[in-house]
Coordinates of C-alpha atoms in Angstrom, one line a residue:
M1 CA -37.8 19.1 50.4
T2 CA -38.7 15.6 51.4
T3 CA -39.0 14.6 55.1
L4 CA -35.9 12.5 54.8
N5 CA -33.9 15.4 53.3
R6 CA -35.2 17.8 56.0
L7 CA -34.0 15.3 58.7
L8 CA -30.6 14.9 57.0
A9 CA -30.2 18.7 56.8
T10 CA -31.2 19.0 60.5
G11 CA -28.6 16.4 61.3
L12 CA -25.9 18.1 59.4
M13 CA -26.7 21.4 61.2
L14 CA -26.5 19.7 64.5
L15 CA -23.1 18.2 63.6
A16 CA -21.7 21.4 62.1
P17 CA -20.4 22.9 65.4
H18 CA -18.2 19.8 65.9
T19 CA -16.8 19.8 62.4
I20 CA -16.1 23.6 61.9
A21 CA -12.6 24.7 63.1
Q22 CA -12.7 26.7 66.4
T23 CA -10.5 29.8 66.5
T24 CA -8.9 31.2 69.6
Y25 CA -6.9 34.4 70.0
L26 CA -4.4 34.1 72.9
T27 CA -2.2 36.9 74.3
A28 CA 0.0 37.2 77.4
D29 CA 2.7 39.5 78.8
A30 CA 5.5 37.2 77.6
M31 CA 6.3 33.9 75.9
L32 CA 9.3 31.7 76.1
D33 CA 10.9 30.6 72.9
V34 CA 12.5 27.3 74.1
E35 CA 14.6 26.8 71.0
N36 CA 16.8 29.9 71.5
G37 CA 16.0 30.8 75.1
K38 CA 14.5 34.2 74.3
L39 CA 11.6 35.8 76.2
I40 CA 9.3 37.5 73.8
S41 CA 7.2 40.3 75.1
K42 CA 3.5 40.9 74.3
P43 CA 3.0 37.7 72.2
A44 CA -0.2 37.0 70.2
I45 CA -1.2 33.6 69.0
I46 CA -4.0 32.3 66.7
I47 CA -5.2 28.8 67.3
E48 CA -7.5 27.0 64.9
D49 CA -8.9 23.5 65.5
G50 CA -6.3 22.6 68.1
R51 CA -3.3 23.8 66.2
I52 CA -1.3 27.0 66.2
T53 CA -1.7 28.8 62.9
A54 CA 0.1 32.1 63.7
V55 CA 2.5 33.6 66.3
G56 CA 3.3 37.3 66.4
K57 CA 3.2 40.4 68.5
Q58 CA 0.2 42.2 69.9
G59 CA -0.7 45.1 67.7
E60 CA 0.8 43.4 64.7
L61 CA -1.0 40.0 64.6
K62 CA -4.6 41.1 64.7
Q63 CA -7.5 39.3 66.3
P64 CA -9.4 37.4 63.6
A65 CA -12.9 38.8 62.9
D66 CA -14.5 35.4 63.2
V67 CA -12.7 34.4 66.4
D68 CA -14.6 32.0 68.8
S69 CA -12.8 32.9 72.0
V70 CA -10.3 35.5 73.2
L71 CA -7.9 34.8 76.1
H72 CA -5.8 37.6 77.6
L73 CA -3.4 36.3 80.3
Y74 CA -2.2 39.4 82.1
Q75 CA 1.2 39.2 83.9
E76 CA 1.8 35.7 82.7
T77 CA 4.4 34.0 80.6
L78 CA 3.5 31.3 78.0
V79 CA 5.6 28.1 77.9
P80 CA 5.1 25.1 75.7
G81 CA 3.1 22.2 77.4
L82 CA 5.6 20.2 79.4
M83 CA 6.5 16.6 78.7
D84 CA 7.4 14.0 81.4
M85 CA 9.1 10.9 79.8
H86 CA 8.8 8.6 82.8
V87 CA 5.6 8.2 84.8
H88 CA 3.5 5.4 86.2
L89 CA -0.1 6.8 86.2
S90 CA -1.7 3.6 87.7
G91 CA 0.2 3.9 91.1
D92 CA -0.1 6.3 94.0
A93 CA 3.0 7.0 96.2
D94 CA 1.0 7.4 99.4
D95 CA -0.9 4.0 99.1
N96 CA 0.5 1.2 101.2
F97 CA 3.4 -0.2 99.2
L98 CA 2.7 -3.9 99.5
A99 CA -1.1 -3.7 99.6
S100 CA -1.2 -1.7 96.4
R101 CA 0.5 -4.5 94.6
N102 CA -2.7 -6.5 94.9
Y103 CA -4.9 -3.9 93.3
S104 CA -7.2 -5.2 90.6
I105 CA -6.7 -4.0 87.0
P106 CA -10.0 -2.0 87.1
R107 CA -8.8 -0.3 90.3
Q108 CA -5.5 0.6 88.7
T109 CA -7.3 2.0 85.7
V110 CA -9.4 4.3 87.9
I111 CA -6.3 5.5 89.7
A112 CA -4.6 6.1 86.3
A113 CA -7.5 8.2 85.1
K114 CA -7.4 10.3 88.3
N115 CA -3.7 10.8 88.0
A116 CA -3.9 11.6 84.3
R117 CA -6.1 14.6 85.1
K118 CA -3.8 15.7 88.0
T119 CA -0.8 15.5 85.7
L120 CA -2.4 17.5 82.9
E121 CA -3.5 20.2 85.4
A122 CA 0.1 20.4 86.6
G123 CA 1.1 21.6 83.1
F124 CA 2.3 18.3 81.7
T125 CA 0.4 17.9 78.4
T126 CA 2.4 14.8 77.3
V127 CA 3.8 11.9 79.2
R128 CA 5.4 8.5 78.6
N129 CA 4.0 5.8 80.9
L130 CA 6.7 3.2 81.3
G131 CA 5.0 0.2 82.6
A132 CA 1.6 -0.7 84.0
S133 CA -0.3 -4.0 84.8
G134 CA -3.0 -5.4 82.5
Y135 CA -2.8 -2.6 79.9
S136 CA -4.6 -0.3 82.3
V137 CA -2.9 2.9 81.1
I138 CA -3.5 1.9 77.5
G139 CA -7.2 1.9 78.3
V140 CA -6.8 5.4 79.9
M141 CA -4.8 6.6 76.9
E142 CA -7.6 5.4 74.5
G143 CA -10.2 7.1 76.7
I144 CA -8.3 10.4 76.6
N145 CA -7.8 10.1 72.8
N146 CA -11.6 9.5 72.4
G147 CA -12.5 12.5 74.6
D148 CA -14.0 10.4 77.3
I149 CA -11.8 11.7 80.1
P150 CA -9.3 14.6 80.5
G151 CA -5.6 13.8 80.5
P152 CA -2.2 14.4 78.8
R153 CA -1.2 12.9 75.5
I154 CA 0.2 9.4 76.5
W155 CA 2.8 7.1 75.1
A156 CA 2.1 3.8 77.0
A157 CA 4.5 0.9 77.2
G158 CA 2.1 -1.8 78.4
H159 CA 3.9 -4.3 80.5
S160 CA 7.6 -3.6 81.3
I161 CA 9.7 -6.5 79.9
S162 CA 11.7 -8.3 82.6
V163 CA 13.8 -11.4 83.1
T164 CA 12.3 -14.1 85.4
G165 CA 12.8 -12.9 89.0
G166 CA 14.2 -9.5 87.9
H167 CA 13.1 -6.0 88.5
C168 CA 9.7 -5.6 86.8
D169 CA 8.7 -9.2 87.7
D170 CA 6.4 -10.0 90.6
N171 CA 8.9 -11.1 93.4
F172 CA 6.6 -10.2 96.3
S173 CA 4.2 -13.1 96.0
A174 CA 4.8 -16.4 97.7
P175 CA 6.4 -19.2 95.5
E176 CA 3.3 -21.4 95.6
K177 CA 1.2 -18.7 93.9
K178 CA 3.5 -19.0 90.9
A179 CA 2.9 -15.4 90.1
K180 CA 4.8 -13.5 87.5
S181 CA 4.4 -10.2 85.8
G182 CA 2.9 -9.9 82.3
G183 CA 6.1 -8.7 80.8
V184 CA 8.4 -11.6 81.8
A185 CA 10.5 -12.9 78.9
D186 CA 13.8 -14.9 78.8
G187 CA 15.9 -15.1 75.7
P188 CA 16.1 -13.0 72.6
W189 CA 13.1 -14.5 70.8
S190 CA 10.9 -14.5 73.9
V191 CA 11.8 -10.8 74.3
R192 CA 10.8 -10.1 70.7
E193 CA 7.5 -12.0 71.4
K194 CA 6.8 -9.8 74.4
V195 CA 7.4 -6.6 72.4
R196 CA 5.0 -7.9 69.8
E197 CA 2.4 -8.8 72.4
N198 CA 2.6 -5.3 74.0
I199 CA 2.1 -3.7 70.6
K200 CA -0.8 -6.1 69.8
Y201 CA -2.7 -4.7 72.8
G202 CA -2.1 -1.1 72.1
A203 CA 1.4 -0.1 73.3
N204 CA 2.9 2.8 71.4
T205 CA 6.3 2.7 73.2
I206 CA 8.3 -0.1 74.8
K207 CA 10.2 -0.5 78.1
I208 CA 12.7 -3.2 79.1
C209 CA 14.3 -3.6 82.5
A210 CA 18.1 -4.0 81.9
T211 CA 19.2 -4.0 85.5
G212 CA 18.0 -4.5 89.0
G213 CA 16.0 -1.8 90.7
V214 CA 15.1 0.1 93.9
F215 CA 11.5 -0.9 94.3
S216 CA 11.7 -4.6 93.6
K217 CA 12.4 -7.5 96.0
G218 CA 15.6 -9.4 95.8
T219 CA 17.3 -7.6 93.0
K220 CA 20.6 -5.8 93.3
V221 CA 20.1 -2.3 92.0
G222 CA 23.4 -2.1 90.0
I223 CA 23.4 -5.7 88.6
Q224 CA 22.7 -6.4 84.9
Q225 CA 19.7 -8.6 84.2
Y226 CA 19.4 -8.8 80.4
T227 CA 22.3 -9.8 78.1
F228 CA 23.4 -7.6 75.2
E229 CA 21.7 -10.0 72.8
E230 CA 18.4 -9.8 74.6
L231 CA 18.5 -6.0 74.8
K232 CA 19.4 -5.8 71.1
A233 CA 16.5 -8.1 70.2
A234 CA 14.1 -5.8 72.1
A235 CA 15.5 -2.7 70.4
D236 CA 15.5 -4.2 66.9
E237 CA 11.9 -5.4 67.3
A238 CA 10.7 -2.0 68.7
H239 CA 12.4 -0.1 65.9
M240 CA 11.2 -2.4 63.2
R241 CA 7.7 -1.6 64.4
G242 CA 8.4 2.2 64.5
L243 CA 8.5 2.5 68.3
V244 CA 10.8 4.2 70.7
I245 CA 12.2 1.9 73.4
A246 CA 13.4 2.8 77.0
A247 CA 15.6 0.7 79.2
H248 CA 15.4 0.9 83.0
A249 CA 19.1 0.8 83.9
H250 CA 20.8 1.8 87.2
G251 CA 24.0 -0.3 86.8
T252 CA 27.0 0.6 84.8
S253 CA 27.3 -2.5 82.6
G254 CA 23.6 -2.6 81.9
I255 CA 23.6 1.0 80.9
K256 CA 26.5 0.4 78.5
D257 CA 25.0 -2.7 76.9
A258 CA 21.6 -0.9 76.5
I259 CA 23.3 2.0 74.7
R260 CA 25.3 -0.4 72.5
A261 CA 22.1 -2.4 71.7
G262 CA 20.4 0.7 70.3
I263 CA 18.0 1.5 73.1
D264 CA 16.7 5.1 72.6
S265 CA 16.6 6.2 76.3
I266 CA 18.2 5.1 79.5
E267 CA 16.0 5.5 82.6
H268 CA 17.5 6.3 86.0
C269 CA 21.2 6.2 85.0
S270 CA 22.4 5.9 88.5
F271 CA 25.9 4.5 88.2
M272 CA 27.4 6.0 85.1
D273 CA 31.1 6.1 84.7
D274 CA 32.9 8.2 82.1
E275 CA 32.8 5.5 79.5
A276 CA 29.0 5.2 79.8
I277 CA 28.6 8.9 79.4
K278 CA 30.9 9.0 76.4
L279 CA 28.9 6.1 74.8
A280 CA 25.6 8.0 75.4
V281 CA 27.0 11.1 73.7
K282 CA 28.5 9.1 70.8
H283 CA 25.2 7.2 70.2
G284 CA 22.9 10.1 70.8
T285 CA 21.1 8.2 73.5
Y286 CA 18.8 10.1 75.7
L287 CA 19.2 10.0 79.5
S288 CA 16.2 10.3 81.8
C289 CA 17.3 10.9 85.5
D290 CA 14.6 11.0 88.2
I291 CA 16.6 13.1 90.7
Y292 CA 13.7 14.5 92.8
N293 CA 11.8 11.5 94.0
T294 CA 14.5 10.3 96.3
E295 CA 13.5 13.1 98.7
Y296 CA 9.9 11.8 98.9
T297 CA 11.0 8.2 99.4
L298 CA 13.4 8.9 102.2
A299 CA 10.9 11.2 103.9
F300 CA 7.7 9.3 103.6
G301 CA 8.6 5.8 102.3
E302 CA 8.6 4.1 105.7
A303 CA 5.2 5.6 106.6
N304 CA 3.8 4.4 103.3
G305 CA 4.9 0.8 104.0
V306 CA 8.0 0.7 101.8
P307 CA 10.2 -2.2 103.1
E308 CA 13.5 -1.5 104.6
E309 CA 15.3 -3.3 101.7
N310 CA 13.9 -0.8 99.2
I311 CA 14.6 2.2 101.4
N312 CA 18.2 1.1 101.8
K313 CA 18.5 0.7 98.0
E314 CA 17.2 4.2 97.6
K315 CA 19.9 5.5 99.9
Q316 CA 22.5 3.6 97.9
V317 CA 21.3 5.1 94.6
S318 CA 20.3 8.8 95.3
K319 CA 23.7 10.5 95.7
A320 CA 25.3 8.5 92.8
Q321 CA 22.4 9.2 90.5
R322 CA 22.6 13.0 91.1
E323 CA 26.4 12.9 90.5
S324 CA 25.8 10.9 87.2
F325 CA 23.3 13.6 86.2
R326 CA 25.8 16.3 86.9
K327 CA 28.5 14.7 84.8
A328 CA 26.2 13.8 81.9
V329 CA 24.9 17.4 81.7
K330 CA 28.5 18.7 81.7
A331 CA 29.5 16.3 79.0
G332 CA 26.6 17.5 76.7
A333 CA 24.6 14.3 76.7
N334 CA 21.0 14.4 75.4
M335 CA 18.8 14.8 78.5
V336 CA 15.0 14.5 78.9
F337 CA 12.7 15.2 81.8
G338 CA 11.7 11.9 83.5
S339 CA 10.3 12.0 87.1
D340 CA 9.1 8.5 87.8
A341 CA 5.9 9.9 89.2
A342 CA 4.1 7.3 91.4
I343 CA 7.3 7.1 93.4
Y344 CA 6.2 10.5 94.6
P345 CA 2.7 12.0 94.2
H346 CA 1.4 12.8 90.7
G347 CA 0.9 16.4 90.1
D348 CA 4.2 17.3 91.8
N349 CA 6.2 16.6 88.6
G350 CA 7.3 20.2 88.3
K351 CA 9.3 20.0 91.6
Q352 CA 12.0 18.2 89.7
F353 CA 12.9 21.3 87.7
S354 CA 14.6 23.0 90.6
R355 CA 16.7 19.9 91.3
M356 CA 17.8 19.7 87.7
V357 CA 19.1 23.3 88.0
T358 CA 20.7 22.6 91.4
F359 CA 22.6 19.6 89.9
G360 CA 24.0 21.3 86.8
M361 CA 21.5 22.6 84.3
T362 CA 20.5 26.1 83.5
P363 CA 16.8 26.9 83.8
L364 CA 16.6 26.9 80.0
Q365 CA 18.2 23.5 79.7
A366 CA 15.8 22.1 82.3
I367 CA 12.8 23.4 80.3
Q368 CA 14.3 22.2 77.0
A369 CA 14.6 18.7 78.6
A370 CA 10.8 18.8 79.2
T371 CA 10.0 20.2 75.7
I372 CA 12.1 20.1 72.6
N373 CA 14.4 17.3 73.9
S374 CA 11.5 15.1 74.9
A375 CA 9.8 15.7 71.5
A376 CA 13.0 14.8 69.7
L377 CA 13.3 11.5 71.7
M378 CA 9.7 10.5 70.7
K379 CA 10.3 11.7 67.1
Q380 CA 7.5 14.2 67.3
T381 CA 7.7 17.3 65.1
D382 CA 4.5 19.1 66.3
V383 CA 4.9 19.3 70.1
G384 CA 7.3 21.0 72.5
Q385 CA 7.3 24.5 71.0
I386 CA 4.9 27.4 70.4
K387 CA 5.2 27.7 66.6
P388 CA 2.8 27.7 63.6
G389 CA 1.8 24.1 62.7
Y390 CA 2.4 22.8 66.2
L391 CA -0.3 21.4 68.4
A392 CA -1.7 24.1 70.8
D393 CA -0.2 22.7 74.0
I394 CA 0.5 25.8 76.0
I395 CA 0.8 26.6 79.7
A396 CA 1.4 29.8 81.6
V397 CA 3.1 30.9 84.8
K398 CA 3.0 34.2 86.7
G399 CA 6.5 35.4 86.1
N400 CA 9.7 34.5 84.3
P401 CA 10.7 30.8 84.7
L402 CA 14.2 31.6 83.4
E403 CA 14.7 33.7 86.6
N404 CA 12.8 31.4 88.9
I405 CA 12.5 27.8 87.7
S406 CA 10.3 26.9 90.7
L407 CA 7.4 28.8 89.0
L408 CA 6.8 25.6 87.0
E409 CA 5.7 23.9 90.2
N410 CA 2.5 26.0 90.1
V411 CA 1.1 26.7 86.6
S412 CA -1.9 29.0 86.3
F413 CA -3.1 28.0 82.8
V414 CA -3.1 24.8 80.8
M415 CA -4.2 24.3 77.2
K416 CA -3.9 21.0 75.3
D417 CA -4.9 20.6 71.7
G418 CA -6.4 24.1 71.8
K419 CA -8.7 23.3 74.7
V420 CA -8.4 25.0 78.1
Y421 CA -8.2 22.6 81.0
K422 CA -7.1 25.1 83.7
Q423 CA -7.2 28.9 84.2
R424 CA -7.0 30.9 87.3

């Protein structure tokens, strides 16, 4: 063998451990089948190279002879990795509200990387980041995908698209600064251009702000901002490029126009009348209602420097939003889990589950919102369940979450893509 061939062979041997599939045999006391709501006792799972290859019962599905790792989770229940369809990783709720709006893009990127890890360790293996400055979260998404940093699977929207002076524009800066957010676009073709620009720089989902919002300056929370024609342009452009699009929409008319325009999910959904809910059911539109974070804002917002205008708008929205959630659940609308993390601390995402149950869902429905429903919204067929062929995104809690949904606030085990990120 020549020296070159020996070096090549050595190099291949060094690379081999990274190219050969790693096999894990995982067992626990129970496993939740989120599709039919059954709790399966004594499950056994085989995972190869990040995917589930077999699911069975202990004693029937044998441990492979060539297994690389064996994990026995005693007194624990396995649940598919959770999915949060509305987060903002680049912001922290306890930072000063106005000062944080002047953070540099590098600073926001570091914050997003920190919060990505906290979110993953909280059991959320997939998130949708609906708006961030300067493509900061897209950089974090790419870092996670490349294995540089730990974090959940991310769909990142890039800049939220906004009318001039609307929610998602920069309305806090003085006029002479001529500041505006990176997603500002007026008119259907300008909106299409902004969708294209986000995609150019790595966005794999899109967000448009259809109405005013709580945490912006000078916008009325229920007032429509974008016309139907502009919303349809955004939806058509996103769909033509194969992406799912979300609309921030508190107000009734904006919600209805966003649904009619073909937007895939409505965020917040605060002021929904019966017609809006019927439209959502008819069109199969997904609703994402952040019904926990109001408690944090009203308790800590003033101390965190949130202006009185914004706290008053939160008071205006909170009760109506929870009532809209209750009515939508009762009507059988498609519901996903969306927390708006950054309005409250990242890592506390799971606290919303108990509120979803309080305001109308069964524990199973709440878990389905964060698993199979969210996967369906994002058109993903290999996440959200523990089944052969699916990615090995698996968490565990000590007990039965169908009996105590609050267990999901404190997960004891997190696996994403077959790799363990938390175990205690």
